[in-house]
mmCIF file of C-alpha atoms in Angstrom:
data_model
loop_
_atom_site.group_PDB
_atom_site.id
_atom_site.type_symbol
_atom_site.label_atom_id
_atom_site.label_comp_id
_atom_site.label_asym_id
_atom_site.label_seq_id
_atom_site.Cartn_x
_atom_site.Cartn_y
_atom_site.Cartn_z
ATOM 1 C CA UNK A 1 -6.645 -25.032 -9.821
ATOM 2 C CA UNK A 2 -6.068 -28.140 -7.238
ATOM 3 C CA UNK A 3 -3.096 -28.008 -5.897
ATOM 4 C CA UNK A 4 -1.456 -31.969 -6.718
ATOM 5 C CA UNK A 5 0.498 -34.019 -4.163
ATOM 6 C CA UNK A 6 2.605 -36.625 -6.024
ATOM 7 C CA UNK A 7 3.297 -39.284 -4.270
ATOM 8 C CA UNK A 8 6.901 -41.703 -5.114
ATOM 9 C CA UNK A 9 8.245 -45.611 -4.438
ATOM 10 C CA UNK A 10 8.330 -46.136 -1.208
ATOM 11 C CA UNK A 11 7.340 -42.217 0.425
ATOM 12 C CA UNK A 12 3.956 -41.105 1.930
ATOM 13 C CA UNK A 13 2.334 -37.816 1.856
ATOM 14 C CA UNK A 14 -0.906 -36.715 4.264
ATOM 15 C CA UNK A 15 -2.397 -33.403 3.911
ATOM 16 C CA UNK A 16 -5.774 -31.687 3.679
ATOM 17 C CA UNK A 17 -8.507 -30.353 1.503
ATOM 18 C CA UNK A 18 -8.449 -29.359 -1.496
ATOM 19 C CA UNK A 19 -5.383 -30.738 -2.051
ATOM 20 C CA UNK A 20 -5.450 -33.946 -4.421
ATOM 21 C CA UNK A 21 -3.123 -37.200 -4.258
ATOM 22 C CA UNK A 22 -1.707 -38.828 -6.760
ATOM 23 C CA UNK A 23 0.634 -42.107 -6.807
ATOM 24 C CA UNK A 24 1.652 -43.287 -10.203
ATOM 25 C CA UNK A 25 2.057 -46.949 -12.086
ATOM 26 C CA UNK A 26 1.205 -49.207 -9.097
ATOM 27 C CA UNK A 27 2.038 -53.105 -9.783
ATOM 28 C CA UNK A 28 3.076 -55.104 -6.765
ATOM 29 C CA UNK A 29 3.533 -52.185 -4.752
ATOM 30 C CA UNK A 30 0.731 -51.130 -2.167
ATOM 31 C CA UNK A 31 -1.217 -47.505 -2.237
ATOM 32 C CA UNK A 32 -2.921 -47.040 1.148
ATOM 33 C CA UNK A 33 -5.381 -44.431 1.650
ATOM 34 C CA UNK A 34 -6.732 -43.016 4.791
ATOM 35 C CA UNK A 35 -9.252 -40.599 5.239
ATOM 36 C CA UNK A 36 -10.881 -38.596 8.075
ATOM 37 C CA UNK A 37 -14.366 -36.997 6.448
ATOM 38 C CA UNK A 38 -14.873 -35.126 9.314
ATOM 39 C CA UNK A 39 -11.961 -32.625 8.803
ATOM 40 C CA UNK A 40 -11.890 -33.730 5.065
ATOM 41 C CA UNK A 41 -7.525 -34.733 5.481
ATOM 42 C CA UNK A 42 -6.303 -37.976 4.927
ATOM 43 C CA UNK A 43 -3.035 -39.963 3.390
ATOM 44 C CA UNK A 44 -1.513 -42.031 0.115
ATOM 45 C CA UNK A 45 1.046 -44.202 1.191
ATOM 46 C CA UNK A 46 3.112 -46.073 -1.843
ATOM 47 C CA UNK A 47 4.280 -48.955 -0.551
ATOM 48 C CA UNK A 48 6.647 -52.239 -1.777
ATOM 49 C CA UNK A 49 6.804 -54.781 0.402
ATOM 50 C CA UNK A 50 4.296 -55.780 3.806
ATOM 51 C CA UNK A 51 7.169 -55.240 6.502
ATOM 52 C CA UNK A 52 10.684 -54.840 7.066
ATOM 53 C CA UNK A 53 12.906 -58.034 8.164
ATOM 54 C CA UNK A 54 12.723 -59.366 11.487
ATOM 55 C CA UNK A 55 15.403 -57.690 13.542
ATOM 56 C CA UNK A 56 16.313 -55.080 10.812
ATOM 57 C CA UNK A 57 16.352 -51.030 11.388
ATOM 58 C CA UNK A 58 15.217 -49.762 8.337
ATOM 59 C CA UNK A 59 15.482 -45.541 7.489
ATOM 60 C CA UNK A 60 12.258 -46.136 5.082
ATOM 61 C CA UNK A 61 8.809 -46.749 7.293
ATOM 62 C CA UNK A 62 7.377 -45.675 4.728
ATOM 63 C CA UNK A 63 8.382 -48.762 2.086
ATOM 64 C CA UNK A 64 6.408 -51.152 4.030
ATOM 65 C CA UNK A 65 2.960 -51.405 4.817
ATOM 66 C CA UNK A 66 3.208 -52.541 8.503
ATOM 67 C CA UNK A 67 5.069 -49.377 9.256
ATOM 68 C CA UNK A 68 3.575 -46.757 6.575
ATOM 69 C CA UNK A 69 -0.458 -46.979 8.129
ATOM 70 C CA UNK A 70 1.077 -46.090 11.482
ATOM 71 C CA UNK A 71 2.932 -43.682 11.024
ATOM 72 C CA UNK A 72 -0.236 -42.181 8.185
ATOM 73 C CA UNK A 73 -2.280 -42.781 11.231
ATOM 74 C CA UNK A 74 -0.231 -40.386 13.204
ATOM 75 C CA UNK A 75 0.382 -37.727 10.815
ATOM 76 C CA UNK A 76 -2.909 -36.751 10.541
ATOM 77 C CA UNK A 77 -4.044 -36.744 13.713
ATOM 78 C CA UNK A 78 -1.537 -34.414 14.129
ATOM 79 C CA UNK A 79 -3.465 -32.226 11.394
ATOM 80 C CA UNK A 80 -6.225 -32.453 13.494
ATOM 81 C CA UNK A 81 -8.257 -36.041 12.020
ATOM 82 C CA UNK A 82 -9.937 -38.201 14.656
ATOM 83 C CA UNK A 83 -8.946 -41.267 14.814
ATOM 84 C CA UNK A 84 -12.000 -42.756 15.124
ATOM 85 C CA UNK A 85 -13.349 -41.590 11.890
ATOM 86 C CA UNK A 86 -10.925 -42.317 9.911
ATOM 87 C CA UNK A 87 -11.589 -45.075 7.429
ATOM 88 C CA UNK A 88 -8.838 -47.156 4.904
ATOM 89 C CA UNK A 89 -8.655 -48.329 0.895
ATOM 90 C CA UNK A 90 -6.423 -49.709 -0.920
ATOM 91 C CA UNK A 91 -4.754 -50.342 -4.273
ATOM 92 C CA UNK A 92 -2.320 -52.424 -6.055
ATOM 93 C CA UNK A 93 -0.674 -54.892 -4.863
ATOM 94 C CA UNK A 94 -1.233 -56.872 -8.442
ATOM 95 C CA UNK A 95 0.992 -59.475 -10.366
ATOM 96 C CA UNK A 96 2.561 -58.170 -13.383
ATOM 97 C CA UNK A 97 4.312 -61.102 -15.038
ATOM 98 C CA UNK A 98 1.810 -63.711 -14.607
ATOM 99 C CA UNK A 99 4.308 -66.941 -14.945
ATOM 100 C CA UNK A 100 6.346 -65.653 -11.956
ATOM 101 C CA UNK A 101 4.596 -66.789 -9.208
ATOM 102 C CA UNK A 102 2.603 -70.091 -9.639
ATOM 103 C CA UNK A 103 -0.043 -69.151 -7.282
ATOM 104 C CA UNK A 104 -0.661 -65.468 -7.317
ATOM 105 C CA UNK A 105 -2.041 -65.249 -3.858
ATOM 106 C CA UNK A 106 1.780 -66.328 -2.766
ATOM 107 C CA UNK A 107 2.916 -63.032 -4.927
ATOM 108 C CA UNK A 108 4.470 -59.849 -3.880
ATOM 109 C CA UNK A 109 1.506 -57.932 -4.643
ATOM 110 C CA UNK A 110 -1.199 -60.318 -2.633
ATOM 111 C CA UNK A 111 1.019 -60.536 0.304
ATOM 112 C CA UNK A 112 0.708 -56.925 0.270
ATOM 113 C CA UNK A 113 -2.849 -56.524 0.776
ATOM 114 C CA UNK A 114 -3.162 -59.529 2.954
ATOM 115 C CA UNK A 115 -1.068 -57.488 5.354
ATOM 116 C CA UNK A 116 -2.972 -54.632 4.711
ATOM 117 C CA UNK A 117 -6.330 -55.498 5.501
ATOM 118 C CA UNK A 118 -4.670 -57.846 8.751
ATOM 119 C CA UNK A 119 -3.165 -55.081 10.192
ATOM 120 C CA UNK A 120 -5.893 -52.629 9.171
ATOM 121 C CA UNK A 121 -8.797 -54.962 10.728
ATOM 122 C CA UNK A 122 -6.010 -55.337 13.714
ATOM 123 C CA UNK A 123 -5.914 -50.908 14.402
ATOM 124 C CA UNK A 124 -9.683 -51.146 13.968
ATOM 125 C CA UNK A 125 -9.940 -48.906 10.601
ATOM 126 C CA UNK A 126 -12.547 -49.888 8.194
ATOM 127 C CA UNK A 127 -11.716 -50.380 5.182
ATOM 128 C CA UNK A 128 -13.911 -48.555 2.999
ATOM 129 C CA UNK A 129 -13.160 -50.527 -1.059
ATOM 130 C CA UNK A 130 -10.137 -51.878 -2.719
ATOM 131 C CA UNK A 131 -9.114 -52.528 -5.705
ATOM 132 C CA UNK A 132 -6.378 -55.318 -5.928
ATOM 133 C CA UNK A 133 -4.951 -58.165 -7.864
ATOM 134 C CA UNK A 134 -4.900 -58.629 -11.389
ATOM 135 C CA UNK A 135 -1.914 -58.219 -14.133
ATOM 136 C CA UNK A 136 -2.356 -54.692 -14.507
ATOM 137 C CA UNK A 137 -0.537 -51.348 -13.502
ATOM 138 C CA UNK A 138 -2.804 -48.207 -11.509
ATOM 139 C CA UNK A 139 -2.510 -44.794 -11.168
ATOM 140 C CA UNK A 140 -4.427 -43.406 -8.086
ATOM 141 C CA UNK A 141 -6.028 -40.158 -7.790
ATOM 142 C CA UNK A 142 -7.372 -38.645 -3.958
ATOM 143 C CA UNK A 143 -9.617 -36.169 -3.702
ATOM 144 C CA UNK A 144 -9.048 -34.952 -0.749
ATOM 145 C CA UNK A 145 -12.683 -33.225 -0.731
ATOM 146 C CA UNK A 146 -14.401 -35.582 -1.566
ATOM 147 C CA UNK A 147 -12.673 -39.115 -0.331
ATOM 148 C CA UNK A 148 -13.174 -40.115 -3.839
ATOM 149 C CA UNK A 149 -10.535 -42.068 -4.912
ATOM 150 C CA UNK A 150 -10.527 -42.577 -8.844
ATOM 151 C CA UNK A 151 -8.205 -45.212 -10.120
ATOM 152 C CA UNK A 152 -6.754 -45.484 -13.548
ATOM 153 C CA UNK A 153 -5.319 -48.526 -15.463
ATOM 154 C CA UNK A 154 -4.128 -48.785 -19.832
ATOM 155 C CA UNK A 155 -3.986 -51.957 -20.415
ATOM 156 C CA UNK A 156 -6.350 -52.711 -23.387
ATOM 157 C CA UNK A 157 -7.264 -48.965 -23.284
ATOM 158 C CA UNK A 158 -7.531 -46.651 -20.517
ATOM 159 C CA UNK A 159 -10.541 -47.253 -17.664
ATOM 160 C CA UNK A 160 -11.342 -45.361 -14.753
ATOM 161 C CA UNK A 161 -13.030 -46.657 -11.863
ATOM 162 C CA UNK A 162 -13.896 -44.765 -9.113
ATOM 163 C CA UNK A 163 -14.004 -46.196 -5.257
ATOM 164 C CA UNK V 1 30.779 -53.190 -1.999
ATOM 165 C CA UNK V 2 27.527 -50.899 -1.832
ATOM 166 C CA UNK V 3 26.824 -49.592 -5.007
ATOM 167 C CA UNK V 4 27.669 -45.464 -3.726
ATOM 168 C CA UNK V 5 31.549 -47.140 -3.217
ATOM 169 C CA UNK V 6 31.746 -48.111 -6.614
ATOM 170 C CA UNK V 7 35.215 -45.965 -7.952
ATOM 171 C CA UNK V 8 35.933 -44.430 -11.582
ATOM 172 C CA UNK V 9 37.753 -47.419 -12.116
ATOM 173 C CA UNK V 10 34.865 -49.558 -11.955
ATOM 174 C CA UNK V 11 32.274 -47.959 -13.566
ATOM 175 C CA UNK V 12 34.277 -47.824 -16.286
ATOM 176 C CA UNK V 13 35.369 -51.101 -16.095
ATOM 177 C CA UNK V 14 31.243 -51.995 -16.124
ATOM 178 C CA UNK V 15 30.723 -49.716 -18.315
ATOM 179 C CA UNK V 16 33.174 -51.761 -21.229
ATOM 180 C CA UNK V 17 32.156 -55.266 -20.784
ATOM 181 C CA UNK V 18 28.210 -53.571 -21.136
ATOM 182 C CA UNK V 19 29.548 -52.539 -23.993
ATOM 183 C CA UNK V 20 31.140 -55.610 -25.066
ATOM 184 C CA UNK V 21 27.796 -57.486 -24.213
ATOM 185 C CA UNK V 22 25.458 -55.249 -26.027
ATOM 186 C CA UNK V 23 27.224 -55.516 -29.269
ATOM 187 C CA UNK V 24 27.319 -58.984 -29.519
ATOM 188 C CA UNK V 25 22.817 -58.439 -28.509
ATOM 189 C CA UNK V 26 23.124 -55.177 -31.214
ATOM 190 C CA UNK V 27 24.131 -57.670 -33.818
ATOM 191 C CA UNK V 28 21.916 -60.575 -32.806
ATOM 192 C CA UNK V 29 19.204 -58.307 -33.631
ATOM 193 C CA UNK V 30 20.542 -56.590 -36.690
ATOM 194 C CA UNK V 31 20.692 -60.256 -38.331
ATOM 195 C CA UNK V 32 16.491 -60.418 -36.973
ATOM 196 C CA UNK V 33 15.901 -57.916 -38.526
ATOM 197 C CA UNK V 34 17.423 -57.657 -41.670
ATOM 198 C CA UNK V 35 18.843 -53.741 -40.418
ATOM 199 C CA UNK V 36 22.223 -52.502 -39.012
ATOM 200 C CA UNK V 37 20.880 -51.771 -35.199
ATOM 201 C CA UNK V 38 23.384 -49.150 -33.211
ATOM 202 C CA UNK V 39 23.460 -49.064 -29.724
ATOM 203 C CA UNK V 40 25.455 -47.723 -27.106
ATOM 204 C CA UNK V 41 26.076 -47.528 -23.426
ATOM 205 C CA UNK V 42 24.507 -43.823 -22.529
ATOM 206 C CA UNK V 43 24.982 -44.232 -18.596
ATOM 207 C CA UNK V 44 25.721 -45.950 -15.717
ATOM 208 C CA UNK V 45 23.796 -45.025 -13.088
ATOM 209 C CA UNK V 46 23.865 -45.443 -8.874
ATOM 210 C CA UNK V 47 20.218 -44.705 -8.509
ATOM 211 C CA UNK V 48 17.572 -44.389 -5.656
ATOM 212 C CA UNK V 49 15.217 -47.412 -6.233
ATOM 213 C CA UNK V 50 12.213 -45.219 -6.621
ATOM 214 C CA UNK V 51 13.671 -42.874 -9.200
ATOM 215 C CA UNK V 52 13.735 -45.832 -11.872
ATOM 216 C CA UNK V 53 10.432 -45.207 -13.429
ATOM 217 C CA UNK V 54 11.602 -41.416 -14.442
ATOM 218 C CA UNK V 55 14.624 -42.903 -16.404
ATOM 219 C CA UNK V 56 12.283 -44.937 -18.462
ATOM 220 C CA UNK V 57 10.057 -41.793 -19.328
ATOM 221 C CA UNK V 58 7.790 -41.493 -16.364
ATOM 222 C CA UNK V 59 6.107 -44.245 -14.363
ATOM 223 C CA UNK V 60 3.252 -43.792 -16.648
ATOM 224 C CA UNK V 61 4.406 -44.685 -19.939
ATOM 225 C CA UNK V 62 2.698 -47.353 -21.751
ATOM 226 C CA UNK V 63 5.748 -49.639 -22.501
ATOM 227 C CA UNK V 64 6.710 -52.764 -23.270
ATOM 228 C CA UNK V 65 8.848 -54.568 -20.503
ATOM 229 C CA UNK V 66 10.596 -58.257 -20.605
ATOM 230 C CA UNK V 67 12.086 -59.140 -17.823
ATOM 231 C CA UNK V 68 14.739 -62.555 -17.583
ATOM 232 C CA UNK V 69 17.103 -63.410 -14.245
ATOM 233 C CA UNK V 70 20.619 -64.169 -14.457
ATOM 234 C CA UNK V 71 21.183 -67.446 -13.561
ATOM 235 C CA UNK V 72 24.601 -69.208 -13.086
ATOM 236 C CA UNK V 73 27.273 -68.051 -11.607
ATOM 237 C CA UNK V 74 25.978 -64.562 -11.188
ATOM 238 C CA UNK V 75 22.725 -63.509 -10.410
ATOM 239 C CA UNK V 76 20.624 -60.295 -10.997
ATOM 240 C CA UNK V 77 17.748 -59.011 -13.174
ATOM 241 C CA UNK V 78 18.123 -57.695 -17.163
ATOM 242 C CA UNK V 79 14.749 -55.971 -17.711
ATOM 243 C CA UNK V 80 14.127 -54.513 -21.460
ATOM 244 C CA UNK V 81 12.039 -51.714 -22.177
ATOM 245 C CA UNK V 82 10.496 -50.684 -25.845
ATOM 246 C CA UNK V 83 8.446 -47.649 -26.004
ATOM 247 C CA UNK V 84 4.880 -48.357 -27.788
ATOM 248 C CA UNK V 85 6.061 -47.056 -31.197
ATOM 249 C CA UNK V 86 9.223 -48.992 -31.012
ATOM 250 C CA UNK V 87 6.968 -52.339 -30.438
ATOM 251 C CA UNK V 88 4.741 -51.378 -33.444
ATOM 252 C CA UNK V 89 8.199 -50.885 -35.472
ATOM 253 C CA UNK V 90 9.900 -54.616 -34.329
ATOM 254 C CA UNK V 91 6.314 -56.118 -35.193
ATOM 255 C CA UNK V 92 5.612 -55.256 -38.313
ATOM 256 C CA UNK V 93 9.422 -55.793 -39.472
ATOM 257 C CA UNK V 94 9.926 -58.874 -37.740
ATOM 258 C CA UNK V 95 6.403 -60.627 -38.488
ATOM 259 C CA UNK V 96 4.497 -58.256 -40.778
ATOM 260 C CA UNK V 97 2.348 -57.490 -38.345
ATOM 261 C CA UNK V 98 -0.436 -55.260 -37.550
ATOM 262 C CA UNK V 99 -0.364 -53.745 -34.210
ATOM 263 C CA UNK V 100 -3.232 -52.014 -32.166
ATOM 264 C CA UNK V 101 -1.905 -50.584 -29.647
ATOM 265 C CA UNK V 102 -4.259 -51.712 -27.196
ATOM 266 C CA UNK V 103 -3.360 -55.834 -26.581
ATOM 267 C CA UNK V 104 -0.676 -57.470 -27.785
ATOM 268 C CA UNK V 105 -1.942 -60.843 -29.395
ATOM 269 C CA UNK V 106 0.185 -64.082 -28.806
ATOM 270 C CA UNK V 107 2.530 -64.258 -31.925
ATOM 271 C CA UNK V 108 3.386 -60.834 -30.867
ATOM 272 C CA UNK V 109 3.856 -61.018 -27.536
ATOM 273 C CA UNK V 110 5.768 -64.518 -27.982
ATOM 274 C CA UNK V 111 7.493 -62.606 -30.494
ATOM 275 C CA UNK V 112 8.962 -59.713 -28.191
ATOM 276 C CA UNK V 113 9.845 -62.281 -25.832
ATOM 277 C CA UNK V 114 12.231 -64.163 -28.205
ATOM 278 C CA UNK V 115 13.440 -60.373 -29.041
ATOM 279 C CA UNK V 116 14.474 -60.435 -24.919
ATOM 280 C CA UNK V 117 15.829 -63.549 -25.297
ATOM 281 C CA UNK V 118 18.109 -63.133 -28.460
ATOM 282 C CA UNK V 119 19.214 -60.013 -26.892
ATOM 283 C CA UNK V 120 19.756 -61.149 -23.213
ATOM 284 C CA UNK V 121 21.852 -64.238 -24.466
ATOM 285 C CA UNK V 122 24.125 -62.788 -26.569
ATOM 286 C CA UNK V 123 24.738 -59.883 -23.883
ATOM 287 C CA UNK V 124 25.335 -62.407 -20.730
ATOM 288 C CA UNK V 125 27.467 -65.311 -23.382
ATOM 289 C CA UNK V 126 29.907 -62.324 -24.307
ATOM 290 C CA UNK V 127 30.184 -61.325 -20.606
ATOM 291 C CA UNK V 128 30.608 -64.771 -18.950
ATOM 292 C CA UNK V 129 33.575 -65.734 -21.378
ATOM 293 C CA UNK V 130 35.158 -62.320 -20.492
ATOM 294 C CA UNK V 131 34.648 -62.623 -17.269
ATOM 295 C CA UNK V 132 34.812 -66.592 -17.338
ATOM 296 C CA UNK V 133 31.373 -66.948 -15.864
ATOM 297 C CA UNK V 134 28.418 -69.207 -16.917
ATOM 298 C CA UNK V 135 25.704 -66.777 -16.986
ATOM 299 C CA UNK V 136 22.009 -68.165 -18.409
ATOM 300 C CA UNK V 137 18.809 -66.329 -18.675
ATOM 301 C CA UNK V 138 15.866 -67.558 -17.292
ATOM 302 C CA UNK V 139 12.854 -67.932 -19.963
ATOM 303 C CA UNK V 140 11.449 -64.313 -20.420
ATOM 304 C CA UNK V 141 7.966 -62.792 -18.981
ATOM 305 C CA UNK V 142 6.363 -60.200 -20.750
ATOM 306 C CA UNK V 143 4.063 -57.395 -19.180
ATOM 307 C CA UNK V 144 2.771 -54.347 -21.945
ATOM 308 C CA UNK V 145 1.475 -51.388 -19.828
ATOM 309 C CA UNK V 146 2.317 -48.726 -17.416
ATOM 310 C CA UNK V 147 6.652 -47.933 -17.082
ATOM 311 C CA UNK V 148 6.470 -47.992 -12.848
ATOM 312 C CA UNK V 149 3.800 -50.843 -12.816
ATOM 313 C CA UNK V 150 6.632 -52.854 -14.970
ATOM 314 C CA UNK V 151 9.478 -52.591 -12.850
ATOM 315 C CA UNK V 152 8.320 -52.497 -9.677
ATOM 316 C CA UNK V 153 8.656 -56.475 -9.288
ATOM 317 C CA UNK V 154 12.479 -56.515 -9.872
ATOM 318 C CA UNK V 155 12.697 -52.988 -7.538
ATOM 319 C CA UNK V 156 10.707 -54.449 -4.930
ATOM 320 C CA UNK V 157 13.330 -57.146 -4.981
ATOM 321 C CA UNK V 158 16.348 -55.106 -4.749
ATOM 322 C CA UNK V 159 14.963 -53.066 -1.838
ATOM 323 C CA UNK V 160 14.578 -56.092 0.176
ATOM 324 C CA UNK V 161 18.559 -55.486 0.355
ATOM 325 C CA UNK V 162 19.040 -51.750 -0.052
ATOM 326 C CA UNK V 163 17.750 -48.322 -1.405
ATOM 327 C CA UNK V 164 19.941 -48.132 -4.122
ATOM 328 C CA UNK V 165 19.665 -49.704 -7.737
ATOM 329 C CA UNK V 166 22.552 -50.261 -10.198
ATOM 330 C CA UNK V 167 21.680 -50.017 -13.682
ATOM 331 C CA UNK V 168 23.848 -50.183 -16.877
ATOM 332 C CA UNK V 169 21.652 -48.778 -19.141
ATOM 333 C CA UNK V 170 21.979 -49.450 -22.901
ATOM 334 C CA UNK V 171 19.921 -47.649 -25.880
ATOM 335 C CA UNK V 172 20.268 -48.707 -29.370
ATOM 336 C CA UNK V 173 18.381 -47.581 -32.641
ATOM 337 C CA UNK V 174 18.024 -48.719 -36.405
ATOM 338 C CA UNK V 175 19.701 -46.407 -38.694
ATOM 339 C CA UNK V 176 17.274 -46.473 -42.134
ATOM 340 C CA UNK V 177 16.657 -43.094 -42.965
ATOM 341 C CA UNK V 178 13.266 -43.310 -44.305
ATOM 342 C CA UNK V 179 12.549 -44.982 -41.165
ATOM 343 C CA UNK V 180 11.469 -44.721 -37.599
ATOM 344 C CA UNK V 181 14.486 -45.977 -35.013
ATOM 345 C CA UNK V 182 14.176 -49.175 -33.372
ATOM 346 C CA UNK V 183 14.462 -47.841 -29.876
ATOM 347 C CA UNK V 184 15.002 -49.568 -27.089
ATOM 348 C CA UNK V 185 15.892 -49.784 -22.882
ATOM 349 C CA UNK V 186 18.384 -53.230 -21.453
ATOM 350 C CA UNK V 187 19.217 -52.689 -18.439
ATOM 351 C CA UNK V 188 20.952 -54.910 -15.936
ATOM 352 C CA UNK V 189 20.595 -54.891 -12.556
ATOM 353 C CA UNK V 190 23.343 -57.150 -10.259
ATOM 354 C CA UNK V 191 21.834 -57.894 -7.048
ATOM 355 C CA UNK V 192 24.989 -56.379 -4.598
ATOM 356 C CA UNK V 193 26.684 -59.369 -3.778
ATOM 357 C CA UNK V 194 27.225 -60.343 -8.035
ATOM 358 C CA UNK V 195 28.823 -57.000 -7.806
ATOM 359 C CA UNK V 196 31.284 -57.863 -5.792
ATOM 360 C CA UNK V 197 31.694 -61.011 -8.238
ATOM 361 C CA UNK V 198 31.898 -58.898 -11.190
ATOM 362 C CA UNK V 199 34.441 -56.355 -9.877
ATOM 363 C CA UNK V 200 36.718 -58.910 -8.353
ATOM 364 C CA UNK V 201 36.116 -60.498 -11.682
ATOM 365 C CA UNK V 202 37.440 -57.646 -14.090
ATOM 366 C CA UNK V 203 40.270 -56.667 -11.612
ATOM 367 C CA UNK V 204 38.732 -53.363 -10.372
ATOM 368 C CA UNK V 205 39.446 -53.935 -6.597
ATOM 369 C CA UNK V 206 38.103 -50.586 -5.001
#
């Protein structure tokens, strides 16, 4: 059986095929997948916020989009990944309570996704696919053998899509 | 004040005021459904933010979450979580409505929000008069989805201040022997500054 590694809130994990990485119940949190198809190594982060507050020492880089991406890239390279082959996919960033923000673009979910897109572009990491936004939760299964990402949602009946 | 430094006395004080507050809320719910509702305050947990979805039965458990902000002399969030089976029971008793378990229609949504509103108002008015504070709930917001996704908004807010959440948890249930009990969690998540204010008011100096 394929070993499944569970990534909790504000955690990240990197691993090698044939492992599968999974994170459950993303709402406005953002799941970030990085993968090197050559070495079949990849990482998954469950981030809460775009970036640490200015001038504040943060104990958990995996809590923030901005710090988790860099940390995952480093850990993937330690596992033998080649930087120029690594691509990304992002999942989550919803706005669960619709009237919480008058404009969904200002919600934390949308800001998380925007931060990831900008940083990946600046680092030259191609963003191959995304399933973000909306007002429903998502669970992510990332198969390190194929690089395939399955996203499960339950609102209005279970649905699974492949990224 | 940080959550980790709470003394036994302070935890007891928090538990006691929550018991009283929830007593009022349970009375309100009893009257609404025309049945006795029991409650207990089983736990006051200082928990890593990441562990909160597990306290609610796991991040993928499908729940109805109703969230309200606490406004006034203290700040924080209230979160009510009903498992799917309890939502069915609540709706059948309150509006005699069949619930197909995949989507909530408008009547069901507004009924459940109203339940959240009544429970929170009863709780906060009892808490407020004990602490000599004005505490007002904001309008309720509802989501019917995975527990992890339902709570992460509130956790994100808390996580800006630190890694821990103080959770006052209450369970309530009905007692008709011939019927399934209605179960729910009522979570009060005060922000760290508000915890200071509450502890000062109950006299539990650290």
